[in-house]
Short mmCIF file of C-alpha atoms and ligand atoms in Angstrom, two decimals:
data_model
loop_
_atom_site.label_atom_id
_atom_site.label_comp_id
_atom_site.label_asym_id
_atom_site.label_seq_id
_atom_site.Cartn_x
_atom_site.Cartn_y
_atom_site.Cartn_z
CA UNK A 235 2.84 -13.77 29.40
CA UNK A 236 3.02 -13.21 25.58
CA UNK A 237 2.11 -9.75 24.36
CA UNK A 238 -1.25 -9.30 22.82
CA UNK A 239 -2.44 -7.39 19.90
CA UNK A 240 -5.85 -6.56 18.62
CA UNK A 241 -6.39 -6.68 14.96
CA UNK A 242 -9.71 -5.68 13.06
CA UNK A 243 -10.12 -8.02 10.25
CA UNK A 244 -12.16 -6.69 7.30
CA UNK A 245 -12.09 -9.32 4.53
CA UNK A 246 -14.73 -7.67 2.26
CA UNK A 247 -15.82 -9.06 -1.04
CA UNK A 248 -14.84 -11.30 -4.01
CA UNK A 249 -11.34 -12.86 -3.38
CA UNK A 250 -11.05 -10.89 -0.11
CA UNK A 251 -12.28 -13.60 2.36
CA UNK A 252 -10.30 -16.32 0.28
CA UNK A 253 -7.00 -14.53 0.54
CA UNK A 254 -7.61 -13.24 4.06
CA UNK A 255 -7.99 -16.91 5.31
CA UNK A 256 -4.40 -17.56 4.28
CA UNK A 257 -3.12 -14.38 5.88
CA UNK A 258 -4.83 -15.52 9.21
CA UNK A 259 -3.03 -19.02 8.88
CA UNK A 260 0.28 -17.14 8.59
CA UNK A 261 -0.59 -14.82 11.48
CA UNK A 262 -1.60 -17.94 13.73
CA UNK A 263 1.93 -19.61 12.99
CA UNK A 264 3.80 -16.38 13.62
CA UNK A 265 1.98 -16.16 17.08
CA UNK A 266 3.14 -19.60 17.92
CA UNK A 267 6.76 -18.96 16.69
CA UNK A 268 7.23 -15.39 18.21
CA UNK A 269 5.26 -15.93 21.47
CA UNK A 270 2.67 -13.37 20.73
CA UNK A 271 -1.03 -13.27 20.79
CA UNK A 272 -3.12 -12.05 17.89
CA UNK A 273 -6.82 -11.14 18.91
CA UNK A 274 -8.49 -11.06 15.52
CA UNK A 275 -11.94 -9.53 15.22
CA UNK A 276 -13.78 -10.20 11.99
CA UNK A 277 -16.14 -7.49 10.77
CA UNK A 278 -18.19 -7.00 7.64
CA UNK A 279 -17.26 -4.09 5.15
CA UNK A 280 -18.12 -3.25 1.57
CA UNK A 281 -20.64 -5.15 -0.41
CA UNK A 282 -20.99 -7.95 2.28
CA UNK A 283 -21.90 -5.18 4.80
CA UNK A 284 -24.35 -3.63 2.26
CA UNK A 285 -26.16 -6.99 1.91
CA UNK A 286 -26.13 -7.44 5.69
CA UNK A 287 -27.20 -4.01 6.90
CA UNK A 288 -27.44 -1.61 3.89
CA UNK A 289 -24.26 0.28 4.92
CA UNK A 290 -20.89 -0.30 3.33
CA UNK A 291 -19.24 0.74 6.65
CA UNK A 292 -21.41 -0.20 9.64
CA UNK A 293 -20.89 1.36 13.01
CA UNK A 294 -19.81 -1.69 14.75
CA UNK A 295 -17.04 -2.21 11.96
CA UNK A 296 -15.66 1.30 12.90
CA UNK A 297 -15.96 0.59 16.47
CA UNK A 298 -13.85 -2.47 16.13
CA UNK A 299 -11.22 -0.73 14.21
CA UNK A 300 -11.05 1.99 16.80
CA UNK A 301 -10.36 -0.56 19.54
CA UNK A 302 -7.66 -2.36 17.25
CA UNK A 303 -3.95 -1.77 17.13
CA UNK A 304 -4.31 -2.08 13.22
CA UNK A 305 -6.77 -2.86 10.46
CA UNK A 306 -6.17 -5.85 8.03
CA UNK A 307 -8.22 -5.11 5.05
CA UNK A 308 -9.12 -7.33 2.14
CA UNK A 309 -10.81 -5.63 -0.80
CA UNK A 310 -14.40 -4.37 -1.46
CA UNK A 311 -16.63 -4.04 -4.49
CA UNK A 312 -17.93 -6.25 -7.36
CA UNK A 313 -20.68 -6.19 -10.28
CA UNK A 314 -23.37 -6.75 -7.72
CA UNK A 315 -23.01 -3.12 -6.14
CA UNK A 316 -21.95 -1.29 -9.21
CA UNK A 317 -25.23 0.34 -9.85
CA UNK A 318 -25.66 1.82 -6.38
CA UNK A 319 -25.35 5.74 -6.02
CA UNK A 320 -21.57 6.60 -5.74
CA UNK A 321 -21.49 7.21 -1.99
CA UNK A 322 -23.15 3.98 -1.29
CA UNK A 323 -20.76 2.01 -3.33
CA UNK A 324 -18.43 -0.41 -1.50
CA UNK A 325 -15.08 1.40 -2.31
CA UNK A 326 -16.24 5.09 -1.98
CA UNK A 327 -18.50 4.25 1.04
CA UNK A 328 -15.98 2.27 2.95
CA UNK A 329 -12.41 2.97 2.05
CA UNK A 330 -12.64 6.81 1.92
CA UNK A 331 -14.41 7.22 5.27
CA UNK A 332 -11.92 4.80 6.85
CA UNK A 333 -9.04 6.88 5.73
CA UNK A 334 -10.73 10.07 6.88
CA UNK A 335 -11.87 8.73 10.22
CA UNK A 336 -8.37 7.56 11.08
CA UNK A 337 -6.48 10.34 9.47
CA UNK A 338 -4.54 7.82 7.32
CA UNK A 339 -2.11 10.38 5.50
CA UNK A 340 0.61 8.06 4.34
CA UNK A 341 0.26 5.51 1.59
CA UNK A 342 2.98 2.91 1.31
CA UNK A 343 3.13 0.80 -1.70
CA UNK A 344 5.99 -1.69 -2.12
CA UNK A 345 6.68 -2.53 -5.75
CA UNK A 346 8.59 -5.63 -5.47
CA UNK A 347 9.60 -7.67 -8.41
CA UNK A 348 11.15 -10.94 -7.19
CA UNK A 349 14.16 -12.32 -9.16
CA UNK A 350 12.24 -15.28 -10.27
CA UNK A 351 9.32 -13.28 -11.62
CA UNK A 352 11.11 -10.70 -13.78
CA UNK A 353 9.48 -12.26 -16.87
CA UNK A 354 6.17 -10.93 -15.59
CA UNK A 355 7.22 -7.33 -15.82
CA UNK A 356 6.63 -5.41 -19.00
CA UNK A 357 10.24 -4.00 -18.59
CA UNK A 358 13.08 -5.69 -20.53
CA UNK A 359 14.45 -8.52 -18.43
CA UNK A 360 18.14 -7.34 -18.86
CA UNK A 361 17.28 -4.05 -17.15
CA UNK A 362 15.84 -5.67 -14.12
CA UNK A 363 17.85 -8.92 -13.80
CA UNK A 364 17.88 -9.92 -10.08
CA UNK A 365 14.51 -8.01 -9.60
CA UNK A 366 13.79 -4.83 -7.64
CA UNK A 367 12.31 -3.54 -4.47
CA UNK A 368 10.93 -0.06 -4.41
CA UNK A 369 8.68 1.52 -1.69
CA UNK A 370 6.57 4.31 -2.88
CA UNK A 371 5.48 6.60 0.04
CA UNK A 372 2.68 8.91 -1.02
CA UNK A 373 1.10 11.72 0.90
CA UNK A 374 -2.54 10.91 0.86
CA UNK A 375 -4.73 13.61 2.48
CA UNK A 376 -3.35 16.80 1.15
CA UNK A 377 -2.18 18.61 -2.04
CA UNK A 378 -4.30 19.19 -5.13
CA UNK A 379 -6.88 16.50 -4.59
CA UNK A 380 -8.19 18.36 -1.38
CA UNK A 381 -7.12 21.91 -1.70
CA UNK A 382 -9.62 24.84 -1.77
CA UNK A 383 -10.93 26.52 -3.73
CA UNK A 384 -12.16 23.68 -6.02
CA UNK A 385 -14.89 24.55 -8.57
CA UNK A 386 -16.12 24.58 -12.01
CA UNK A 387 -17.51 27.99 -12.78
CA UNK A 388 -18.88 30.07 -15.61
CA UNK A 389 -16.58 32.98 -16.43
CA UNK A 390 -16.86 35.27 -19.38
CA UNK A 391 -19.25 32.86 -21.18
CA UNK A 392 -17.13 29.66 -20.59
CA UNK A 393 -16.61 27.06 -18.00
CA UNK A 394 -13.43 27.41 -16.02
CA UNK A 395 -12.27 24.48 -13.57
CA UNK A 396 -10.14 25.40 -10.52
CA UNK A 397 -8.22 22.84 -8.34
CA UNK A 398 -5.83 24.21 -5.70
CA UNK A 399 -2.57 22.64 -4.75
CA UNK A 400 -1.90 23.39 -0.93
CA UNK A 401 0.75 21.86 1.23
CA UNK A 402 1.39 23.03 4.83
CA UNK A 403 5.06 22.42 6.11
CA UNK A 404 3.77 20.23 8.73
CA UNK A 405 2.04 17.99 6.28
CA UNK A 406 5.26 17.55 4.18
CA UNK A 407 7.36 17.11 7.34
CA UNK A 408 5.26 14.11 8.72
CA UNK A 409 5.05 12.19 5.35
CA UNK A 410 8.80 12.83 5.02
CA UNK A 411 9.28 11.28 8.43
CA UNK A 412 7.53 8.28 7.32
CA UNK A 413 9.77 8.01 4.33
CA UNK A 414 13.12 8.31 6.13
CA UNK A 415 11.96 6.06 9.00
CA UNK A 416 11.05 3.39 6.39
CA UNK A 417 14.44 3.99 4.46
CA UNK A 418 16.39 3.24 7.68
CA UNK A 419 14.76 -0.15 7.89
CA UNK A 420 15.53 -0.89 4.20
CA UNK A 421 18.13 0.33 1.76
CA UNK A 422 18.89 3.76 3.43
CA UNK A 423 17.98 5.96 0.59
CA UNK A 424 15.04 8.35 -0.15
CA UNK A 425 14.34 9.99 -3.62
CA UNK A 426 12.05 12.89 -3.13
CA UNK A 427 9.72 13.76 -5.94
CA UNK A 428 8.63 17.30 -6.82
CA UNK A 429 8.15 19.89 -9.58
CA UNK A 430 10.23 22.61 -7.77
CA UNK A 431 11.20 24.17 -11.13
CA UNK A 432 7.42 25.13 -11.76
CA UNK A 433 5.54 24.91 -8.55
CA UNK A 434 5.74 26.91 -5.36
CA UNK A 435 4.65 23.76 -3.82
CA UNK A 436 7.69 21.94 -5.08
CA UNK A 437 9.99 24.51 -3.48
CA UNK A 438 8.39 24.27 -0.09
CA UNK A 439 8.20 20.40 -0.44
CA UNK A 440 12.02 20.21 -1.37
CA UNK A 441 13.06 22.73 1.43
CA UNK A 442 11.16 20.84 4.13
CA UNK A 443 12.27 17.32 3.08
CA UNK A 444 15.81 18.64 3.36
CA UNK A 445 15.25 19.90 6.77
CA UNK A 446 13.75 16.61 7.85
CA UNK A 447 16.74 14.75 6.30
CA UNK A 448 19.07 16.39 8.87
CA UNK A 449 17.40 14.09 11.59
CA UNK A 450 18.25 11.08 9.57
CA UNK A 451 22.06 11.28 8.74
CA UNK A 452 22.22 7.62 8.01
CA UNK A 453 19.80 8.12 5.16
CA UNK A 454 20.90 9.40 1.75
CA UNK A 455 18.51 12.01 0.08
CA UNK A 456 18.23 12.91 -3.43
CA UNK A 457 15.55 14.81 -5.52
CA UNK A 458 13.83 14.29 -8.90
CA UNK A 459 11.48 16.24 -10.82
CA UNK A 460 8.34 14.17 -11.48
CA UNK A 461 8.65 13.97 -15.12
CA UNK A 462 12.27 12.70 -14.87
CA UNK A 463 11.17 10.25 -12.10
CA UNK A 464 8.50 8.80 -14.35
CA UNK A 465 11.25 8.06 -16.91
CA UNK A 466 13.97 6.89 -14.47
CA UNK A 467 11.70 4.54 -12.40
CA UNK A 468 10.98 2.60 -15.61
CA UNK A 469 14.55 2.51 -16.96
CA UNK A 470 16.50 1.78 -13.78
CA UNK A 471 14.05 0.77 -11.03
CA UNK A 472 16.84 -1.45 -9.39
CA UNK A 473 18.47 1.79 -8.20
CA UNK A 474 15.64 3.20 -6.28
CA UNK A 475 14.94 2.48 -2.59
CA UNK A 476 12.21 4.69 -1.00
CA UNK A 477 10.28 7.02 -3.35
CA UNK A 478 8.64 10.02 -1.49
CA UNK A 479 5.92 11.83 -3.24
CA UNK A 480 3.14 14.37 -2.77
CA UNK A 481 -0.53 13.11 -3.22
CA UNK A 482 -0.90 13.66 -7.07
CA UNK A 483 2.60 12.63 -8.16
CA UNK A 484 2.56 9.47 -5.83
CA UNK A 485 -0.79 8.46 -7.20
CA UNK A 486 0.59 8.22 -10.75
CA UNK A 487 4.15 6.98 -9.87
CA UNK A 488 2.97 4.18 -7.46
CA UNK A 489 0.58 2.81 -10.26
CA UNK A 490 3.45 2.99 -12.80
CA UNK A 491 5.54 1.02 -10.29
CA UNK A 492 2.89 -1.53 -9.61
CA UNK A 493 2.63 -2.07 -13.37
CA UNK A 494 6.33 -2.68 -13.96
CA UNK A 495 6.44 -5.11 -10.93
CA UNK A 496 4.43 -7.53 -13.00
CA UNK A 497 1.71 -9.07 -10.85
CA UNK A 498 -1.09 -7.37 -8.92
CA UNK A 499 -1.57 -10.54 -6.79
CA UNK A 500 1.91 -10.00 -5.18
CA UNK A 501 1.54 -6.30 -4.05
CA UNK A 502 0.82 -5.11 -0.55
CA UNK A 503 0.07 -1.71 0.74
CA UNK A 504 -0.43 0.35 4.00
CA UNK A 505 -2.10 3.57 4.79
CA UNK A 506 -0.82 5.09 7.94
CA UNK A 507 -2.13 7.52 10.47
CA UNK A 508 -0.11 9.77 13.12
CA UNK A 509 2.82 8.08 14.72
CA UNK A 510 2.36 7.05 18.28
CA UNK A 511 5.64 8.42 19.05
CA UNK A 512 7.46 5.21 19.21
CA UNK A 513 8.22 4.80 15.53
CA UNK A 514 4.90 2.95 15.24
CA UNK A 515 1.72 3.91 13.24
CA UNK A 516 -1.94 3.09 13.34
CA UNK A 517 -2.55 1.81 9.93
CA UNK A 518 -4.81 -0.10 7.44
CA UNK A 519 -3.05 -2.78 5.45
CA UNK A 520 -4.50 -4.23 2.20
CA UNK A 521 -3.54 -5.82 -1.17
CA UNK A 522 -2.94 -3.20 -4.05
CA UNK A 523 -5.46 -5.24 -6.16
CA UNK A 524 -9.24 -5.34 -6.10
CA UNK A 525 -11.77 -8.19 -5.42
CA UNK A 526 -10.87 -9.98 -8.75
CA UNK A 527 -14.56 -10.95 -9.62
CA UNK A 528 -13.32 -13.00 -12.53
CA UNK A 529 -11.62 -15.60 -10.43
CA UNK A 530 -13.48 -15.25 -7.06
CA UNK A 531 -15.06 -18.28 -5.40
CA UNK A 532 -12.59 -20.65 -7.46
CA UNK A 533 -9.75 -20.96 -4.80
CA UNK A 534 -7.19 -19.89 -7.21
CA UNK A 535 -6.31 -16.27 -6.18
CA UNK A 536 -2.82 -15.30 -5.19
CA UNK A 537 -2.85 -14.87 -1.43
CA UNK A 538 0.62 -13.31 -1.42
CA UNK A 539 -0.56 -9.63 -1.48
CA UNK A 540 -2.69 -10.13 1.56
CA UNK A 541 0.16 -12.08 3.49
CA UNK A 542 2.74 -9.38 2.54
CA UNK A 543 0.10 -6.82 3.81
CA UNK A 544 -0.02 -8.63 7.08
CA UNK A 545 3.86 -8.56 7.36
CA UNK A 546 3.70 -4.85 6.80
CA UNK A 547 1.17 -4.51 9.75
CA UNK A 548 3.55 -6.37 11.85
CA UNK A 549 6.35 -3.87 10.87
CA UNK A 550 4.72 -0.60 10.94
CA UNK A 551 2.10 -0.96 13.57
CA UNK A 552 3.18 -3.64 15.92
CA UNK A 553 6.91 -3.33 15.77
CA UNK A 554 7.29 -7.18 15.18
CA UNK A 555 10.12 -6.60 12.58
CA UNK A 556 11.67 -10.01 12.94
CA UNK A 557 8.25 -11.67 12.35
CA UNK A 558 7.68 -9.39 9.35
CA UNK A 559 11.10 -10.33 7.91
CA UNK A 560 10.31 -14.13 8.46
CA UNK A 561 7.11 -13.67 6.42
CA UNK A 562 8.84 -11.78 3.67
CA UNK A 563 11.56 -14.57 3.40
CA UNK A 564 8.97 -17.30 3.42
CA UNK A 565 7.30 -15.83 0.42
CA UNK A 566 10.53 -15.52 -1.40
CA UNK A 567 11.45 -19.15 -0.55
CA UNK A 568 8.09 -20.47 -2.07
CA UNK A 569 8.58 -18.43 -5.12
CA UNK A 570 12.16 -19.70 -5.47
CA UNK A 571 10.78 -23.27 -4.99
CA UNK A 572 8.64 -22.65 -8.21
CA UNK A 573 5.32 -22.61 -6.48
CA UNK A 574 2.84 -20.38 -8.63
CA UNK A 575 -0.82 -19.42 -8.62
CA UNK A 576 -2.39 -18.83 -11.98
CA UNK A 577 -1.55 -15.26 -12.27
CA UNK A 578 2.25 -15.78 -12.09
CA UNK A 579 2.37 -19.20 -13.72
CA UNK A 580 4.08 -19.43 -17.06
CA UNK A 581 4.29 -23.14 -17.45
CA UNK A 582 8.11 -22.93 -17.48
CA UNK A 583 10.15 -25.86 -16.15
CA UNK A 584 10.40 -26.07 -12.39
CA UNK A 585 7.10 -24.34 -11.70
CA UNK A 586 4.09 -25.99 -9.82
CA UNK A 587 0.80 -24.59 -10.22
CA UNK A 588 -1.03 -24.15 -6.83
CA UNK A 589 -4.34 -22.83 -5.54
CA UNK A 590 -4.93 -20.23 -2.88
CA UNK A 591 -4.91 -22.52 0.07
CA UNK A 592 -1.78 -24.52 -1.09
CA UNK A 593 0.23 -21.35 -1.44
CA UNK A 594 -0.85 -20.13 2.03
CA UNK A 595 0.13 -23.64 3.55
CA UNK A 596 3.45 -23.53 1.72
CA UNK A 597 4.30 -20.14 3.21
CA UNK A 598 3.27 -21.22 6.53
CA UNK A 599 5.60 -24.34 6.29
CA UNK A 600 8.61 -22.03 5.31
CA UNK A 601 8.25 -19.76 8.30
P1 NAD B 938 -8.77 -6.22 -9.72
O1 NAD B 938 -7.47 -5.80 -9.14
O2 NAD B 938 -9.90 -6.74 -8.84
O3 NAD B 938 -8.50 -7.22 -10.92
C1 NAD B 938 -7.66 -6.88 -12.00
C2 NAD B 938 -7.15 -8.11 -12.54
O4 NAD B 938 -6.03 -8.64 -11.67
C3 NAD B 938 -8.11 -9.42 -12.68
O5 NAD B 938 -7.89 -10.16 -13.86
C4 NAD B 938 -7.93 -10.12 -11.42
O6 NAD B 938 -8.19 -11.57 -11.54
C5 NAD B 938 -6.44 -9.95 -11.14
N1 NAD B 938 -6.07 -10.07 -9.83
C6 NAD B 938 -6.28 -9.04 -8.90
N2 NAD B 938 -5.84 -9.58 -7.63
C7 NAD B 938 -5.41 -10.90 -7.91
C8 NAD B 938 -4.95 -11.80 -6.89
N3 NAD B 938 -4.81 -11.68 -5.75
N4 NAD B 938 -4.66 -13.01 -7.53
C9 NAD B 938 -4.78 -13.31 -8.82
N5 NAD B 938 -5.27 -12.33 -9.71
C10 NAD B 938 -5.59 -11.16 -9.15
O7 NAD B 938 -9.38 -4.90 -10.43
P2 NAD B 938 -10.90 -4.59 -11.10
O8 NAD B 938 -11.11 -5.78 -12.10
O9 NAD B 938 -10.50 -3.31 -11.80
O10 NAD B 938 -11.87 -4.44 -9.98
C11 NAD B 938 -12.72 -5.41 -9.52
C12 NAD B 938 -13.58 -4.85 -8.25
O11 NAD B 938 -12.57 -4.57 -7.26
C13 NAD B 938 -14.27 -3.65 -8.62
O12 NAD B 938 -15.52 -3.69 -8.04
C14 NAD B 938 -13.30 -2.57 -7.92
O13 NAD B 938 -14.19 -1.43 -7.59
C15 NAD B 938 -12.83 -3.28 -6.85
N6 NAD B 938 -11.45 -2.72 -6.28
C16 NAD B 938 -11.47 -2.67 -5.01
C17 NAD B 938 -10.24 -2.15 -4.51
C18 NAD B 938 -10.04 -1.98 -2.98
O14 NAD B 938 -10.88 -2.67 -2.20
N7 NAD B 938 -9.02 -1.44 -2.34
C19 NAD B 938 -9.15 -1.83 -5.35
C20 NAD B 938 -9.34 -1.96 -6.67
C21 NAD B 938 -10.59 -2.44 -7.13
#
């Protein structure tokens, strides 16, 4: 009997349901080819859930996620819900509580620039000829965003703001383990980011990452100060494999990398919780972009970010590495064939402009 996996599917708003439909087609074909069974349970989230029940994250959505092996997420939000109080807004009211509820401490954002799409990057083409593929692994639940005390107070007649950067060794260790494990399945290199020349946090971070590295002799580790990393990533992105960073630095560097990769519609992401001990993680997988209200409902959004998010889910939560690689290869093949949704179409010779569903069908055909 084929192995069965439960997946909570939260498509959300805007282009979310359009691109999710294509990811589902891909999963259906993978199930046939790899003799597995995906039990997909669709649930409302974000604006769609607010319209239905008043809550951006209804209880039965959370319950479906709890039962599942992983969450495949679209994106949430849009002009219709922008004037609600902050905590009731789709992103704040759904994404943050989901991260908290499932302890999703590791944020993985691949910044992939395909060889055929280097023109879409703001970096000079001669620096990125052949494209690049960097995985940013960002610690998501610790550091200065969450450390206490955190306040704005009146001191000696003026306002003083305090944020506190706190990292426990165990927090550094578990995120480093995610980065090293990911590197084993890729180029075998980790670049760890800190500010050890100024911050005590940096000293502990570096020391702990070096300790973890001893358990991964097949992975090469180096360190960069964050200011230097910001420069090196933009001048020689091809030389990086996995970039491991604390919350604040990872927030900034992963956006820098997304920008230089060129197209938001191509970038997937994963947020992972504690490992189940078998090298697999519970996780939530979603495109890096948002709901793209400017093009929603027109059938022209790029479904690749959502499809590559599904591939990450197969790799990190279900252990279906071959199937994940097949999806990655199929995406590359359609790009090499010249198929382009509007966001990556330049009109050059050899390109064919396609819609969301045509792109999804072409990827399914390549599997
Ligand atoms: P956005 O990512 O939705 O759009 C930015 C630009 O990128 C737009 O021009 C859009 O058309 C384009 N784009 C994004 N994804 C694309 C795709 N798959 N194919 C083709 N083009 C694509 O960012 P925004 O405009 O700042 O935000 C729109 C809404 O999405 C807001 O309500 C915001 O709060 C929400 N949002 C949600 C998430 C999430 O759910 N994780 C993330 C970011 C933004």
